[in-house]
Amino acid sequence: MAISIARQFGATITGAYSLNISAHSEFRGISSVEESHNREIKKIMDDAKTLAAQNGIVFHQKLMRGDIGYNIIKLAHDNKQKFNLIVMGSRGRGAVKELFLGSVSNYVIHTSKIPVLLVK
């Protein structure tokens, strides 16, 4: 969806991947866990960059650690980068879990100062 929109408007895409692991997590320093995460993230970002390039779209990537919703909003509201739209997927945890745990997409939709397109 992001590629389709970027093509229509001659825009670039910044793919953001946020790990909900704090800098001082108990998993930090366990090299096998961290290496596994890094390999998975690199593959996801490389695949997205390739797909964007095949469609003539410039793709930038951003890796963040910490609260996912907060990181997305912080990046999107960065005055230096001038983002016009957030395009994100919705996993849909279900009504009961969402009631207790909250939802990244719900947080972003209600916190963002720029438009959000939620793709299901």
CSV table of C-alpha atoms in Angstrom, one decimal:
chain,number,residue,atom,x,y,z
A,1,MET,CA,0.0,0.0,0.0
A,2,ALA,CA,2.8,2.4,0.9
A,3,ILE,CA,4.5,1.7,-2.5
A,4,SER,CA,1.3,2.4,-4.4
A,5,ILE,CA,0.8,5.7,-2.6
A,6,ALA,CA,4.4,6.7,-3.0
A,7,ARG,CA,4.3,6.0,-6.7
A,8,GLN,CA,1.2,8.2,-7.1
A,9,PHE,CA,2.8,11.2,-5.4
A,10,GLY,CA,6.5,10.7,-6.2
A,11,ALA,CA,7.3,10.2,-2.5
A,12,THR,CA,9.9,8.2,-0.7
A,13,ILE,CA,9.3,5.6,2.0
A,14,THR,CA,10.9,5.3,5.4
A,15,GLY,CA,10.5,1.8,6.7
A,16,ALA,CA,10.6,1.7,10.4
A,17,TYR,CA,11.2,-1.3,12.5
A,18,SER,CA,10.8,-1.0,16.3
A,19,LEU,CA,11.8,-3.7,18.7
A,20,ASN,CA,10.1,-3.5,22.1
A,21,ILE,CA,13.4,-4.3,23.8
A,22,SER,CA,14.9,-1.6,26.0
A,23,ALA,CA,18.6,-0.9,25.9
A,24,HIS,CA,18.9,-2.5,29.3
A,25,SER,CA,16.8,-5.6,28.6
A,26,GLU,CA,17.8,-9.0,30.0
A,27,PHE,CA,18.1,-10.1,26.4
A,28,ARG,CA,20.7,-7.4,25.7
A,29,GLY,CA,24.1,-9.0,25.6
A,30,ILE,CA,22.8,-12.5,24.7
A,31,SER,CA,24.5,-12.5,21.3
A,32,SER,CA,22.5,-15.4,19.8
A,33,VAL,CA,19.1,-13.7,20.5
A,34,GLU,CA,20.3,-10.3,19.3
A,35,GLU,CA,22.0,-11.8,16.2
A,36,SER,CA,18.8,-13.6,15.4
A,37,HIS,CA,16.7,-10.4,15.7
A,38,ASN,CA,19.2,-8.5,13.6
A,39,ARG,CA,19.2,-11.1,10.8
A,40,GLU,CA,15.4,-11.2,10.7
A,41,ILE,CA,15.2,-7.4,10.6
A,42,LYS,CA,17.8,-7.1,7.9
A,43,LYS,CA,15.9,-9.6,5.7
A,44,ILE,CA,12.6,-7.7,6.2
A,45,MET,CA,14.2,-4.4,5.4
A,46,ASP,CA,16.2,-5.7,2.4
A,47,ASP,CA,13.0,-7.3,1.0
A,48,ALA,CA,11.1,-4.0,1.4
A,49,LYS,CA,14.0,-2.0,-0.1
A,50,THR,CA,14.1,-4.4,-3.1
A,51,LEU,CA,10.4,-4.2,-3.6
A,52,ALA,CA,10.4,-0.4,-3.4
A,53,ALA,CA,13.3,-0.2,-5.9
A,54,GLN,CA,11.5,-2.5,-8.3
A,55,ASN,CA,8.7,0.1,-8.3
A,56,GLY,CA,11.0,3.1,-8.6
A,57,ILE,CA,10.7,4.2,-5.0
A,58,VAL,CA,13.5,5.4,-2.8
A,59,PHE,CA,13.4,3.5,0.5
A,60,HIS,CA,15.1,4.6,3.7
A,61,GLN,CA,15.2,2.4,6.8
A,62,LYS,CA,15.1,3.2,10.5
A,63,LEU,CA,15.6,0.7,13.4
A,64,MET,CA,14.4,1.7,16.8
A,65,ARG,CA,14.3,0.1,20.2
A,66,GLY,CA,11.8,0.7,23.0
A,67,ASP,CA,8.1,1.4,23.0
A,68,ILE,CA,6.8,0.8,19.5
A,69,GLY,CA,3.9,3.3,19.3
A,70,TYR,CA,6.0,6.0,20.9
A,71,ASN,CA,8.9,5.4,18.5
A,72,ILE,CA,6.5,5.6,15.5
A,73,ILE,CA,5.0,8.9,16.7
A,74,LYS,CA,8.4,10.3,17.5
A,75,LEU,CA,9.8,9.5,14.1
A,76,ALA,CA,6.7,10.7,12.3
A,77,HIS,CA,6.7,14.0,14.1
A,78,ASP,CA,10.4,14.6,13.5
A,79,ASN,CA,10.5,18.2,12.1
A,80,LYS,CA,13.6,17.5,10.0
A,81,GLN,CA,12.0,14.7,7.9
A,82,LYS,CA,8.6,16.1,7.2
A,83,PHE,CA,6.5,13.0,6.9
A,84,ASN,CA,3.1,13.4,5.4
A,85,LEU,CA,1.5,10.0,6.1
A,86,ILE,CA,1.9,7.0,8.3
A,87,VAL,CA,1.0,3.7,6.7
A,88,MET,CA,0.9,0.8,9.0
A,89,GLY,CA,-0.5,-2.7,9.4
A,90,SER,CA,-2.9,-3.9,12.0
A,91,ARG,CA,-2.4,-7.3,13.6
A,92,GLY,CA,-5.7,-7.3,15.5
A,93,ARG,CA,-5.1,-8.9,18.9
A,94,GLY,CA,-8.8,-9.2,19.6
A,95,ALA,CA,-11.2,-7.2,21.7
A,96,VAL,CA,-10.3,-8.7,25.1
A,97,LYS,CA,-6.5,-8.5,24.8
A,98,GLU,CA,-6.8,-5.0,23.3
A,99,LEU,CA,-8.9,-3.9,26.3
A,100,PHE,CA,-6.1,-4.8,28.7
A,101,LEU,CA,-2.9,-4.5,26.6
A,102,GLY,CA,-3.7,-1.6,24.3
A,103,SER,CA,-2.7,-1.6,20.6
A,104,VAL,CA,0.1,0.1,18.7
A,105,SER,CA,-2.2,1.0,15.8
A,106,ASN,CA,-4.8,2.4,18.2
A,107,TYR,CA,-2.1,4.5,20.0
A,108,VAL,CA,-0.7,5.8,16.7
A,109,ILE,CA,-4.1,6.7,15.3
A,110,HIS,CA,-5.1,8.6,18.4
A,111,THR,CA,-1.7,10.3,19.0
A,112,SER,CA,-0.5,11.2,15.5
A,113,LYS,CA,-0.7,14.8,14.2
A,114,ILE,CA,-0.4,13.6,10.6
A,115,PRO,CA,-2.8,11.2,8.8
A,116,VAL,CA,-2.6,7.5,9.5
A,117,LEU,CA,-3.6,4.8,7.0
A,118,LEU,CA,-4.2,1.5,8.7
A,119,VAL,CA,-4.0,-1.5,6.4
A,120,LYS,CA,-5.5,-4.7,7.4
